[in-house]
mmCIF file with all atom_site columns, C-alpha atoms in Angstrom:
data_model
loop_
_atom_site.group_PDB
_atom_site.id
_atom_site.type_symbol
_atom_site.label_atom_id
_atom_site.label_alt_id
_atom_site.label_comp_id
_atom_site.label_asym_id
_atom_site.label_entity_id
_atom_site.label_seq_id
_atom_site.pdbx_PDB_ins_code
_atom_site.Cartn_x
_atom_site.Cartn_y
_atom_site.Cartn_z
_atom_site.occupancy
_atom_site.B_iso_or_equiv
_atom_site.pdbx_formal_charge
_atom_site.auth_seq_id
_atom_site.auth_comp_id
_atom_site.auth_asym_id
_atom_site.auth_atom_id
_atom_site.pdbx_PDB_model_num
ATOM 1   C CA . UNK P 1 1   ? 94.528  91.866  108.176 1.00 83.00 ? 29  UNK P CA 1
ATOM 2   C CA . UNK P 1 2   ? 93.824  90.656  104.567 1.00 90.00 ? 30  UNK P CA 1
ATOM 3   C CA . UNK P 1 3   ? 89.990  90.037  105.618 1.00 93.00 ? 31  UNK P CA 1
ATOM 4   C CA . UNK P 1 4   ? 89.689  93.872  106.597 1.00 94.00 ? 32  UNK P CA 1
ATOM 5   C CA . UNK P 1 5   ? 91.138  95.080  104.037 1.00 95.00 ? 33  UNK P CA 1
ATOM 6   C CA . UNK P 1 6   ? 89.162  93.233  101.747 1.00 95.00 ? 34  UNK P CA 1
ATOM 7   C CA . UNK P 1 7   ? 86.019  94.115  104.083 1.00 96.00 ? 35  UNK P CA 1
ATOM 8   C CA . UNK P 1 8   ? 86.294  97.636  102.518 1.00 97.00 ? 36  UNK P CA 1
ATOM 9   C CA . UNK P 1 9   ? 85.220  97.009  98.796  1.00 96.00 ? 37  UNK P CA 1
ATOM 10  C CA . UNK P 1 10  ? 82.218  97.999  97.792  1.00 96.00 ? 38  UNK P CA 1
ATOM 11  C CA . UNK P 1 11  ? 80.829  101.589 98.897  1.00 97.00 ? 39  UNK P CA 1
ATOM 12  C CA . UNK P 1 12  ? 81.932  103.250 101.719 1.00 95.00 ? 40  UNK P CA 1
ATOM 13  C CA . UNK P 1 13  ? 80.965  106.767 103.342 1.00 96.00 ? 41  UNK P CA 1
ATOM 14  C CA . UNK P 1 14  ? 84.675  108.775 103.286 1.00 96.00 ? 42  UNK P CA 1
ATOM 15  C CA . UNK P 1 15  ? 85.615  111.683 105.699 1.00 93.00 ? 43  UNK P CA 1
ATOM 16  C CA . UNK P 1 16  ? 88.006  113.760 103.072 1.00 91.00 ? 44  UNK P CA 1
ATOM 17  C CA . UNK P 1 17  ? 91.038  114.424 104.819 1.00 92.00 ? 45  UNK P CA 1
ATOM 18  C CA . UNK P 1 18  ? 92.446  118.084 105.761 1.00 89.00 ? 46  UNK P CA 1
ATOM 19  C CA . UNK P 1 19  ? 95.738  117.560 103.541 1.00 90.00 ? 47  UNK P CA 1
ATOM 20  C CA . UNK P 1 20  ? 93.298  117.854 100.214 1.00 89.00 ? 48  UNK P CA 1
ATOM 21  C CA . UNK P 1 21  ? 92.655  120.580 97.928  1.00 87.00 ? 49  UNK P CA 1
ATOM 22  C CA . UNK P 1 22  ? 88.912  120.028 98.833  1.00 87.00 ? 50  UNK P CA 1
ATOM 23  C CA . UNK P 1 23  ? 87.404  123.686 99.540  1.00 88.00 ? 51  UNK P CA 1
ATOM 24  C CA . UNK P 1 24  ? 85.261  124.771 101.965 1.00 85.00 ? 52  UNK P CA 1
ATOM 25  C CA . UNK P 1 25  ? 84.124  127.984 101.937 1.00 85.00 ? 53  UNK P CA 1
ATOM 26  C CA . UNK P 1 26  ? 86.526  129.302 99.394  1.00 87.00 ? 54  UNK P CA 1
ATOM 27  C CA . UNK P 1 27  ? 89.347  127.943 101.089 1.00 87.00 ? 55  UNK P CA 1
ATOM 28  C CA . UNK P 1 28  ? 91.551  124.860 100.944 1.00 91.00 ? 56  UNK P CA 1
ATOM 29  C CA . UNK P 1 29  ? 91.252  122.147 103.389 1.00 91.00 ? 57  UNK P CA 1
ATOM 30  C CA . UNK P 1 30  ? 95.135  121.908 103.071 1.00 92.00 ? 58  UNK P CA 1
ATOM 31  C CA . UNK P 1 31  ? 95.715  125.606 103.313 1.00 92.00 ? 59  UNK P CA 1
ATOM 32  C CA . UNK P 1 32  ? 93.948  125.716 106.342 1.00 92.00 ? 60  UNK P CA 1
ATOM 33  C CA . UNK P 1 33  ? 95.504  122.857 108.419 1.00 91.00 ? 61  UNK P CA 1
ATOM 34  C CA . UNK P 1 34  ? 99.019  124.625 107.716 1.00 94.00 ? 62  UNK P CA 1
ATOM 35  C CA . UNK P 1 35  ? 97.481  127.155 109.221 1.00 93.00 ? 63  UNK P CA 1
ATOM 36  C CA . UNK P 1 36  ? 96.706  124.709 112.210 1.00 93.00 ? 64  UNK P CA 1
ATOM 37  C CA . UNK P 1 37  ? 93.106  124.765 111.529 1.00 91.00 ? 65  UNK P CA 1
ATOM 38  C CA . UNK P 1 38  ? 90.652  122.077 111.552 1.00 90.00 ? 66  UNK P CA 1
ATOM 39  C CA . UNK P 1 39  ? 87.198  122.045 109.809 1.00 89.00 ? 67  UNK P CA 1
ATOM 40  C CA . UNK P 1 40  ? 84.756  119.629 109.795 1.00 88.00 ? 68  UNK P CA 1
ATOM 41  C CA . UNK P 1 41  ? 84.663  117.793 106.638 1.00 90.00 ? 69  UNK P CA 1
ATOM 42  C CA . UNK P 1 42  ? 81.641  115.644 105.387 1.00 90.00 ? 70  UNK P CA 1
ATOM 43  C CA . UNK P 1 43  ? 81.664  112.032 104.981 1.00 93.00 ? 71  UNK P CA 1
ATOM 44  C CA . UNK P 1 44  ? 81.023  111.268 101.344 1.00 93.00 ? 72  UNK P CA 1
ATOM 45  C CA . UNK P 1 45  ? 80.288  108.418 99.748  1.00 96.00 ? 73  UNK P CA 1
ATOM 46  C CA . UNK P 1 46  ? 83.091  106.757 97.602  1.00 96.00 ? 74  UNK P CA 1
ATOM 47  C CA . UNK P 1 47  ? 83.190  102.856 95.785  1.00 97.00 ? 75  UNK P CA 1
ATOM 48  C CA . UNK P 1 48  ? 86.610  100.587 96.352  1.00 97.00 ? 76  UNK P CA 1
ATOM 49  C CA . UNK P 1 49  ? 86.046  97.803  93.621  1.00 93.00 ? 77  UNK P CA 1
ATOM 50  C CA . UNK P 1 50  ? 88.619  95.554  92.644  1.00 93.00 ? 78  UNK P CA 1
ATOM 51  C CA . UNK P 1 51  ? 90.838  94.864  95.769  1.00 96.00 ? 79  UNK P CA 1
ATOM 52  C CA . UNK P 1 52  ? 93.387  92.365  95.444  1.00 96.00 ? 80  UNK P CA 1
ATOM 53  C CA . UNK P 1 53  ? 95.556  92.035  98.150  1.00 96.00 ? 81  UNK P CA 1
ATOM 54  C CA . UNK P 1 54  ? 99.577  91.831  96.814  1.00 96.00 ? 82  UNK P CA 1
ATOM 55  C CA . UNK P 1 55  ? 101.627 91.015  99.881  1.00 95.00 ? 83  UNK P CA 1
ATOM 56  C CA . UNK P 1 56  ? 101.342 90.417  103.019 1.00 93.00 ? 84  UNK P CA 1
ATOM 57  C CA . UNK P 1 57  ? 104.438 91.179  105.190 1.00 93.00 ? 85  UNK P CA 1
ATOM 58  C CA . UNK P 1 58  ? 102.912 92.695  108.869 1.00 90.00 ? 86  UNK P CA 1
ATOM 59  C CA . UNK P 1 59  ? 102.931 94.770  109.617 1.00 91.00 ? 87  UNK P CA 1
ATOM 60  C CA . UNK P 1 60  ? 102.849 95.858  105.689 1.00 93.00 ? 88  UNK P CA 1
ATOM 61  C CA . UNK P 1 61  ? 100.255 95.093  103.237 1.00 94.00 ? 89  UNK P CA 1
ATOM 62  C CA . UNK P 1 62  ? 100.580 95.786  99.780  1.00 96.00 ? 90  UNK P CA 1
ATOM 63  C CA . UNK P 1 63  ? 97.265  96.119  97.796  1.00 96.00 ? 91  UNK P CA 1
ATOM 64  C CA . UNK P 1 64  ? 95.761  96.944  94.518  1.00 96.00 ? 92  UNK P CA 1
ATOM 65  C CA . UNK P 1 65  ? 92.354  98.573  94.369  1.00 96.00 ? 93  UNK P CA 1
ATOM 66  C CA . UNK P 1 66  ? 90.168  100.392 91.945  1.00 95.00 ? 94  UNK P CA 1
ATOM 67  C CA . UNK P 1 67  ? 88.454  103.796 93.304  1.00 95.00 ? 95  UNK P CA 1
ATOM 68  C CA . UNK P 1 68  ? 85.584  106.240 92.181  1.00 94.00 ? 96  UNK P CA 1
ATOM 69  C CA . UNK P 1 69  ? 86.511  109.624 91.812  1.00 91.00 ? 97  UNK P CA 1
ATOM 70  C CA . UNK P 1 70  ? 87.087  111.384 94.852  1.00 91.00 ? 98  UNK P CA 1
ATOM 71  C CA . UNK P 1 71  ? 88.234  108.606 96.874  1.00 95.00 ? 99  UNK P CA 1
ATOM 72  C CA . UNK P 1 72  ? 91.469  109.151 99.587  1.00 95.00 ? 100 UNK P CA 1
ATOM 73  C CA . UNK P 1 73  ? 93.695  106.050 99.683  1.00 96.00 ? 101 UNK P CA 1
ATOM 74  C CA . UNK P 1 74  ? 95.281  107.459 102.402 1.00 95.00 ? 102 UNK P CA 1
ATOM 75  C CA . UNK P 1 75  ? 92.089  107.452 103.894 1.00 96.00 ? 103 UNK P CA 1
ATOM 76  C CA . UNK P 1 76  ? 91.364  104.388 103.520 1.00 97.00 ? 104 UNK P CA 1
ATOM 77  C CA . UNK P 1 77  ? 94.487  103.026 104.925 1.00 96.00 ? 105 UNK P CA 1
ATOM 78  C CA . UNK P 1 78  ? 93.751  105.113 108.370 1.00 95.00 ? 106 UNK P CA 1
ATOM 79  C CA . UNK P 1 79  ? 90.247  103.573 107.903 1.00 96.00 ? 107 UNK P CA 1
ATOM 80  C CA . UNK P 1 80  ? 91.851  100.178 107.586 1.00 96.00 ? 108 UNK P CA 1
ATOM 81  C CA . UNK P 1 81  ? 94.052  100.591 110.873 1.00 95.00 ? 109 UNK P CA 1
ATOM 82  C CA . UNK P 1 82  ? 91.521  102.057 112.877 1.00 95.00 ? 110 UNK P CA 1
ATOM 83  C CA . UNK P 1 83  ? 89.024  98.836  111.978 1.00 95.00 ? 111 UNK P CA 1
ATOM 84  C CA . UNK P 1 84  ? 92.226  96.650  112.581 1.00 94.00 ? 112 UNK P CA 1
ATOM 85  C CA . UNK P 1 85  ? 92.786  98.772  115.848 1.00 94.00 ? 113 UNK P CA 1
ATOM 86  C CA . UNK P 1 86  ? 96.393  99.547  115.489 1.00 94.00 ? 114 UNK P CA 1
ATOM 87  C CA . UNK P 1 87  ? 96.695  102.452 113.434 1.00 93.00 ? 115 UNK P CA 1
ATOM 88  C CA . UNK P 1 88  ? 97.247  103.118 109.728 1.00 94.00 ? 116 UNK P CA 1
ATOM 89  C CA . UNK P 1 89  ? 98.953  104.515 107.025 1.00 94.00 ? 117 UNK P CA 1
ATOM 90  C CA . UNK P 1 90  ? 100.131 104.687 103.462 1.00 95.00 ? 118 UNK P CA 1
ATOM 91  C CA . UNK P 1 91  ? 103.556 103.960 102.589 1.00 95.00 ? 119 UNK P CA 1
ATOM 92  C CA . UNK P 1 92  ? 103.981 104.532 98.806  1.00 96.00 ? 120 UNK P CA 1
ATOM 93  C CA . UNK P 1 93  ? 101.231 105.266 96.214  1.00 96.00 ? 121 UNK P CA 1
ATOM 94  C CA . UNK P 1 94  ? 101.594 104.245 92.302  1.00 95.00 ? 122 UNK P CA 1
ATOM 95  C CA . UNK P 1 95  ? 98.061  105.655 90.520  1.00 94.00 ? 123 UNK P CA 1
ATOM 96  C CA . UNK P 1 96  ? 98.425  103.173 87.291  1.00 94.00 ? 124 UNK P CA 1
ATOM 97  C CA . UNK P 1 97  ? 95.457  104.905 85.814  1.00 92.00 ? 125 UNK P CA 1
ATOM 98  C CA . UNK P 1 98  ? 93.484  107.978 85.578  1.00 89.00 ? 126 UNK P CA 1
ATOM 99  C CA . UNK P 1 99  ? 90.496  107.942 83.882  1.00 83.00 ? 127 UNK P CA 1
ATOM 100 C CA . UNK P 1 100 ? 91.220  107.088 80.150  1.00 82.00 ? 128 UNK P CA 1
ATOM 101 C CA . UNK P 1 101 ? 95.291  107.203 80.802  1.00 88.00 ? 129 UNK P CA 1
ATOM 102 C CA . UNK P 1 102 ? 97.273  104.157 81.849  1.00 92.00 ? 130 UNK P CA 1
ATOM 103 C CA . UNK P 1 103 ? 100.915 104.045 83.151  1.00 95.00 ? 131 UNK P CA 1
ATOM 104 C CA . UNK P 1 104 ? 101.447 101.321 80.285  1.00 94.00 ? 132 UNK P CA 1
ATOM 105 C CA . UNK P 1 105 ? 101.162 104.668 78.445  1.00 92.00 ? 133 UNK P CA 1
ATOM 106 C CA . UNK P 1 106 ? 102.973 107.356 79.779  1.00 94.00 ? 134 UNK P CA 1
ATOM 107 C CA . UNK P 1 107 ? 106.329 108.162 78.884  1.00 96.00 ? 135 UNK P CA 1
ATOM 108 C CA . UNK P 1 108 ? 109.151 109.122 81.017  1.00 96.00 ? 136 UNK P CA 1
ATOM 109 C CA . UNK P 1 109 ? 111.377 112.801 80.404  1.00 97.00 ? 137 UNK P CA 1
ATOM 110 C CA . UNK P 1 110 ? 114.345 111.101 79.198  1.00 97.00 ? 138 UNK P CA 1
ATOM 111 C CA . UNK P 1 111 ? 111.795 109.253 76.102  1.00 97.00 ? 139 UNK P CA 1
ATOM 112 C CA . UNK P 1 112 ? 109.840 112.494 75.381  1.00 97.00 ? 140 UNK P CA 1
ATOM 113 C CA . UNK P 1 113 ? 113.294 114.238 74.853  1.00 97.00 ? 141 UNK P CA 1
ATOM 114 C CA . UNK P 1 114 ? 114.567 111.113 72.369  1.00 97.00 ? 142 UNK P CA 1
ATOM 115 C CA . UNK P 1 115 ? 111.199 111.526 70.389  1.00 96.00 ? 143 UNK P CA 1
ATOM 116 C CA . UNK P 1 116 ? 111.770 115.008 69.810  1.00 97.00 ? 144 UNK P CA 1
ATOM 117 C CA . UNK P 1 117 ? 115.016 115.308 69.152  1.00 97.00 ? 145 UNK P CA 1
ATOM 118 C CA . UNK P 1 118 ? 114.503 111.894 66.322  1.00 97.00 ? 146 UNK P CA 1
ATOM 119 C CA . UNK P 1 119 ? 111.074 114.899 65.376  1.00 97.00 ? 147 UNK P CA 1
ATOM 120 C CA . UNK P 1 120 ? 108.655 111.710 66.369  1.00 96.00 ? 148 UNK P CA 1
ATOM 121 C CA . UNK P 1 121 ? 105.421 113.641 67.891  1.00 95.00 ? 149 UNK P CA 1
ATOM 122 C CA . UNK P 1 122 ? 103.257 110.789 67.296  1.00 93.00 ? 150 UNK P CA 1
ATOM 123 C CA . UNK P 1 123 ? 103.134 110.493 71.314  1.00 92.00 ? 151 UNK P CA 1
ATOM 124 C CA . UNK P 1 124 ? 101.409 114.066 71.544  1.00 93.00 ? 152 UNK P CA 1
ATOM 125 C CA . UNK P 1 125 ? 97.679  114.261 71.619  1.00 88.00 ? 153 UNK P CA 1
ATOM 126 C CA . UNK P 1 126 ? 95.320  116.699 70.140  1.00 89.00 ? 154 UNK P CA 1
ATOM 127 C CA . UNK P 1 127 ? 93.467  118.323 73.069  1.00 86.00 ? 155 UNK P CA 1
ATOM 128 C CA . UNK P 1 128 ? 90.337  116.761 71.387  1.00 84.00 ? 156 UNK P CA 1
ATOM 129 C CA . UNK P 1 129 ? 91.238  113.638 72.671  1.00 83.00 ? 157 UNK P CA 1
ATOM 130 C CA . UNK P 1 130 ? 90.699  114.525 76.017  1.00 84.00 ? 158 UNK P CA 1
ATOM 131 C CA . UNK P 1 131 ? 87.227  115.817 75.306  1.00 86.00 ? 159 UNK P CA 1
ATOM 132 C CA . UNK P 1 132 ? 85.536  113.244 72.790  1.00 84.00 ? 160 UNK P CA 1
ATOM 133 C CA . UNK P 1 133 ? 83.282  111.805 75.059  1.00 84.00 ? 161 UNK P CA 1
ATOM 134 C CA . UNK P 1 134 ? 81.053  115.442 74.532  1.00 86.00 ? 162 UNK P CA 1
ATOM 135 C CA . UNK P 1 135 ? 79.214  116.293 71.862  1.00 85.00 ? 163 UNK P CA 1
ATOM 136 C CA . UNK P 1 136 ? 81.041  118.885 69.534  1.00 85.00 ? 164 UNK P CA 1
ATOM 137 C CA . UNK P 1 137 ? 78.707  122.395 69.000  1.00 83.00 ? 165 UNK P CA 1
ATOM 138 C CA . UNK P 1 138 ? 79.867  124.598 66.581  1.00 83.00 ? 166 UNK P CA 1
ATOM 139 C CA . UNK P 1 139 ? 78.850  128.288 67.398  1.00 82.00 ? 167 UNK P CA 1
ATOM 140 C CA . UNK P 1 140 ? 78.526  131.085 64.990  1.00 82.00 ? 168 UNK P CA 1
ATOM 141 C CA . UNK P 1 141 ? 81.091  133.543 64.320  1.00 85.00 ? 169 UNK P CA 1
ATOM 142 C CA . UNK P 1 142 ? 79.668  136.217 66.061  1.00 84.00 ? 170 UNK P CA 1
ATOM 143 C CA . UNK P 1 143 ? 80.030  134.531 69.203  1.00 82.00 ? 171 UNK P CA 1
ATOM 144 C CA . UNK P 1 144 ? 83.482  134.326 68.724  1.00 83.00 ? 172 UNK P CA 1
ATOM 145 C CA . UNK P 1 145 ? 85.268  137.201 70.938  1.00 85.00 ? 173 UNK P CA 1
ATOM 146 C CA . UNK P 1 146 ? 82.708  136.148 73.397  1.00 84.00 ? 174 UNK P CA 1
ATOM 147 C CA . UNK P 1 147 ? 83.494  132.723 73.822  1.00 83.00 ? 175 UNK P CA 1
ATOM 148 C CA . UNK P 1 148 ? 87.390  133.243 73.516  1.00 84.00 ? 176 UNK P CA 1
ATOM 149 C CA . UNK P 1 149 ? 87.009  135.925 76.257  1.00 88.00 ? 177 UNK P CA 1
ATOM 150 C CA . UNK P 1 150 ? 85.412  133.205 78.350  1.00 84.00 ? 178 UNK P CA 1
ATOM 151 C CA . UNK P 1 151 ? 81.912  135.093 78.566  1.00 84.00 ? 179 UNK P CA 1
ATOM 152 C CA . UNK P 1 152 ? 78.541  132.670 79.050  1.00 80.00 ? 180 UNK P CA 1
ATOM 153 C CA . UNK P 1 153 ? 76.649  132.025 76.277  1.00 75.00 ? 181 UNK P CA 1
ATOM 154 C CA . UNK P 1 154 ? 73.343  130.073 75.566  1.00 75.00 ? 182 UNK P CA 1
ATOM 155 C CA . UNK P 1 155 ? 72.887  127.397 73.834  1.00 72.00 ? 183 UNK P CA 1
ATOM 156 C CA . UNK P 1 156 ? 69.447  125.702 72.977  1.00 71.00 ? 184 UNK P CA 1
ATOM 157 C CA . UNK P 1 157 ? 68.289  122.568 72.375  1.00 66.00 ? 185 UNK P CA 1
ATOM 158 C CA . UNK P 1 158 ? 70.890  120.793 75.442  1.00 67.00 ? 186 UNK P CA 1
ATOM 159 C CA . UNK P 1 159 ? 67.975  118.954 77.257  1.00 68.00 ? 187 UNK P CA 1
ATOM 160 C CA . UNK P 1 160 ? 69.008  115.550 75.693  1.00 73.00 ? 188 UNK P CA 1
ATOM 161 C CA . UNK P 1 161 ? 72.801  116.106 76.401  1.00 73.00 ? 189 UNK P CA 1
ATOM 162 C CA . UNK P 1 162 ? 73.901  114.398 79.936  1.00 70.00 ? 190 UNK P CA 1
ATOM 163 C CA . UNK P 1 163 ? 75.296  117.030 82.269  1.00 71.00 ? 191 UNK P CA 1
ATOM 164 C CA . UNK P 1 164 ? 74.980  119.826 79.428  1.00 73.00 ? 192 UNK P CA 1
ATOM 165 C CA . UNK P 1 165 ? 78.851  119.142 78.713  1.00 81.00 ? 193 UNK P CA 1
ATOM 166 C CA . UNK P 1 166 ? 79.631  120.426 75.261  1.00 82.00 ? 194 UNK P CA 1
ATOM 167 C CA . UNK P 1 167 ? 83.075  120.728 73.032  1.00 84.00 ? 195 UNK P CA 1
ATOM 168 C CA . UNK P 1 168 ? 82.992  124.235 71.967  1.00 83.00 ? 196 UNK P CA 1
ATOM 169 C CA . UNK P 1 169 ? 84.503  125.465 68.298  1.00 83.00 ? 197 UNK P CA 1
ATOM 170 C CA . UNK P 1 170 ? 83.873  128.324 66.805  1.00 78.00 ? 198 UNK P CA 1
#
């Protein structure tokens, strides 16, 4: 079991499943299987890096594993069972990170509310935090109403900026 599970790291091409919020054609995969409707989804490629197996306890395995975005661990436990050839699925999930946030950070209710009460905000961050990874453009004022409307604007001279992904003030 621990050899096919580690079999899977590396990239692998990944049928989304229909309990997602994937969309196709305007509609979500998950609100259509309620519905009792199937679709047929395509496989996409997605990278497992990083799998360490935890415990082994059959017919349980217990394993850590670092995804790309857009990767199903459900999935890939089904994919694991169906290699193995007895079936698959996932027990429990604990996402420890997301992108630039780690659980070693987060903060439970109860600790937000003793912060707050004590006036300690120092856990709060300012939305630019999320976003400083993209150049900052600073539009002029009579853009203003447009961009805070959420119209389009143009801006020139993005051709050196990857994906054109821009922190907007005005």
């Amino acid at each position: 079991a621990e050899a096919c599970v580690l079999s899977f790291e590396g990239p692998q091409m990944q049928v989304p499943p229909m309990y997602s919020a994937l969309k196709v054609d305007g509609k979500k995969l998950v609100d259509l299987a309620r519905r009792g409707i199937e679709v047929e989804r395509k496989a996409r490629e997605v990278i497992f890096s990083d799998i360490e197996i935890l415990e082994t306890d059959l017919p349980r395995v217990r394993f850590r594993v670092t995804c790309s975005k857009g990767a199903y661990i459900r999935t890939l436990c089904e994919d694991i069972g169906m290699k193995l050839g007895c079936g698959g699925c996932m027990e429990s999930l604990l996402r420890t990170r997301t992108g630039r946030f780690e659980i070693s950070e987060a903060l439970t209710l109860d600790e937000i509310s003793e912060k707050v009460s004590e006036g300690d905000l120092s856990f709060v961050m300012p939305i630019d935090k999320f976003f400083d990874e993209y150049p900052k453009v600073q539009v002029p004022e009579n853009l203003d109403a447009d961009i805070r409307n959420g119209n389009r604007f143009e801006l020139r001279g993005l051709s050196d900026i990857p994906n054109k992904k821009v922190r907007v003030y005005s």
